[in-house]
CSV table of C-alpha atoms in Angstrom, one decimal:
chain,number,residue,atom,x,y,z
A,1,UNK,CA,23.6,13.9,9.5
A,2,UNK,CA,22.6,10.2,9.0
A,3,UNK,CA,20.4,8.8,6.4
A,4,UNK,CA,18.3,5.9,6.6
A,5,UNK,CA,17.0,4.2,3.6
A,6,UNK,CA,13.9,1.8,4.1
A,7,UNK,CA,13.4,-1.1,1.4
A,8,UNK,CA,11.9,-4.7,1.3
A,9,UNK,CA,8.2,-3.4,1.2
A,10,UNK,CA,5.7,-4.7,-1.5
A,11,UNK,CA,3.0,-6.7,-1.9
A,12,UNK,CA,1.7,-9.5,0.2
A,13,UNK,CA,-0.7,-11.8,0.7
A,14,UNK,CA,-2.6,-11.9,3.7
A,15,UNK,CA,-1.1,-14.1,6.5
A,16,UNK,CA,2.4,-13.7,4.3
A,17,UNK,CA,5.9,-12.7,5.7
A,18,UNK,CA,8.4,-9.4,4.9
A,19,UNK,CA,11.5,-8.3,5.8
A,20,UNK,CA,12.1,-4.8,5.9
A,21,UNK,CA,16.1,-3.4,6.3
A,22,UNK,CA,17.0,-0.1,7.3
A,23,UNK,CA,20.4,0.9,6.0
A,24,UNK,CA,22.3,3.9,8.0
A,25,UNK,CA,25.0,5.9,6.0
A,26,UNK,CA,27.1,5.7,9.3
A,27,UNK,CA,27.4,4.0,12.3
A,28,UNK,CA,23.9,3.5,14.6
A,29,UNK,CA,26.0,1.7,17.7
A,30,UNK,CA,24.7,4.3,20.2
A,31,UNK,CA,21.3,4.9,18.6
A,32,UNK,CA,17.9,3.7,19.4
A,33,UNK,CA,16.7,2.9,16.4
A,34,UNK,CA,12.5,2.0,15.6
A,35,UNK,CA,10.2,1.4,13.1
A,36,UNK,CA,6.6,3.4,12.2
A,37,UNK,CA,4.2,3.0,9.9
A,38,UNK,CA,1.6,5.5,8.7
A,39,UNK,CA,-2.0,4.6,7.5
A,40,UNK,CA,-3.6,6.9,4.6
A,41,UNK,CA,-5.3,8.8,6.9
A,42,UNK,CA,-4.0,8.3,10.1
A,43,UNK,CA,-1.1,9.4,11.7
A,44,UNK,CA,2.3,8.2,12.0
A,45,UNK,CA,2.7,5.5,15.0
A,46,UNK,CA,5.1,3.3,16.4
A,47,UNK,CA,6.2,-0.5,15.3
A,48,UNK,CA,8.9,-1.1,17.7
A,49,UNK,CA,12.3,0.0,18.5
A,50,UNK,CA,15.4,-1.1,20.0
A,51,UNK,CA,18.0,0.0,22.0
A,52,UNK,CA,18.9,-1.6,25.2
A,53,UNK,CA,16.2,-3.7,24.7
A,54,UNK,CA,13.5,-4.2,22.3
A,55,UNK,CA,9.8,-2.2,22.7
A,56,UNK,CA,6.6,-3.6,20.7
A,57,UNK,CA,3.4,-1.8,19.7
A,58,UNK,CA,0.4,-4.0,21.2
A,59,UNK,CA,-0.6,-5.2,17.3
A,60,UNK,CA,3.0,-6.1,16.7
A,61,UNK,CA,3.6,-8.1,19.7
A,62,UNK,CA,3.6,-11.6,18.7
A,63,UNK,CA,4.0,-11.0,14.7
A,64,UNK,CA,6.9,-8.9,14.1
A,65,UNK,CA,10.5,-9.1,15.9
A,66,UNK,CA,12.9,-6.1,15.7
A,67,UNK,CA,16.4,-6.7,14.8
A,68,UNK,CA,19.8,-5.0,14.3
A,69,UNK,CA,23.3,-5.4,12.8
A,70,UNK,CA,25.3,-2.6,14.4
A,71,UNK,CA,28.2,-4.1,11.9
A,72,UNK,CA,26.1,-3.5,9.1
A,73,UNK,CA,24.8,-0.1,10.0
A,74,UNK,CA,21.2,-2.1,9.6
A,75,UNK,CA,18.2,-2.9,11.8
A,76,UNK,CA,15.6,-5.4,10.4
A,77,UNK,CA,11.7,-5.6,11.1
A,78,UNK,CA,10.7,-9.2,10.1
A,79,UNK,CA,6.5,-8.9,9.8
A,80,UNK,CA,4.4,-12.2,10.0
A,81,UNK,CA,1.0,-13.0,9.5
A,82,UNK,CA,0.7,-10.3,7.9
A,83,UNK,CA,-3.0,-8.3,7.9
A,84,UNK,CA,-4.7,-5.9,5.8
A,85,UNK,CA,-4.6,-3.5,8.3
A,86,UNK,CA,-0.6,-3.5,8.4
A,87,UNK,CA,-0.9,-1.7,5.1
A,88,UNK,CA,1.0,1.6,5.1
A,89,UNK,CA,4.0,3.3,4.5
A,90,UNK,CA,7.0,1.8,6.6
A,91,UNK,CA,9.5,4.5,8.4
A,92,UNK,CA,12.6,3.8,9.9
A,93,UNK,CA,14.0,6.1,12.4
A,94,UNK,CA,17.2,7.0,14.5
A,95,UNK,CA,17.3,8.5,18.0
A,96,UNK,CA,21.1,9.8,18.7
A,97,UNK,CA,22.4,10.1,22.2
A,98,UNK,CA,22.3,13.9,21.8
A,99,UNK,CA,18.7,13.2,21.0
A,100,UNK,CA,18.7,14.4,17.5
A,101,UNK,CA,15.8,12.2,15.1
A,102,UNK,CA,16.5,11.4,11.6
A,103,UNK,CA,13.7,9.5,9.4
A,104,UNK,CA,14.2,7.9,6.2
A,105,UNK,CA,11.5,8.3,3.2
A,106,UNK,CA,10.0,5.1,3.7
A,107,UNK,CA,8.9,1.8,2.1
A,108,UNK,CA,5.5,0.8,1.2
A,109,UNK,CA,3.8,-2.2,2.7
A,110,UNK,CA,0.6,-3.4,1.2
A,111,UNK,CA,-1.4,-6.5,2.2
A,112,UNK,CA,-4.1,-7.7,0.4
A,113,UNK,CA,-6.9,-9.6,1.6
């Protein structure tokens, strides 16, 4: 079992910056690891994830970079120019080579305009 905790959400101004962390209880060297965000209202969808390489959403291309600290058991999702519509809850997830999932409860990002 792994849990991931999500935290560095809040309140931003449009066109502001946030850096969300995603702290694992154990070690996430062999995981691909991502971030998703769900809209009230729409469903859950992906930010970007990294593994052996780093994979963007079109939106997020450009704006937000994916990191990790395999050391620290954390992966970071720095978000720039931020927009309204980036408002939503904030997911972190792990994918296991044995290809079990495990989700943390989320952070909430809102962005006013």
């Amino acid at each position: 079992q792994v849990r991931l905790v999500e935290s560095g959400g809040g309140l931003v101004q449009a066109g502001g910056s946030l850096r969300l962390s995603c702290a694992a209880s154990g070690s996430i060297l062999s995981f691909n690891m991502g971030w998703y965000r769900q809209a009230p209202g729409k469903e859950r969808e992906l930010v970007a994830s990294i593994g052996g390489g780093t994979n963007y959403a079109s939106f997020a291309e450009g704006r937000f970079t994916i990191s990790r600290d395999d050391a620290k058991n954390t992966v970071y999702l720095r978000m720039n120019s931020l927009k309204p519509e980036d408002t939503g809850v904030y997911y972190c997830n792990a994918i296991t080579p044995w290809l079990a999932r495990y989700w943390g409860r989320g952070t909430q990002v809102t962005v006013s305009s």
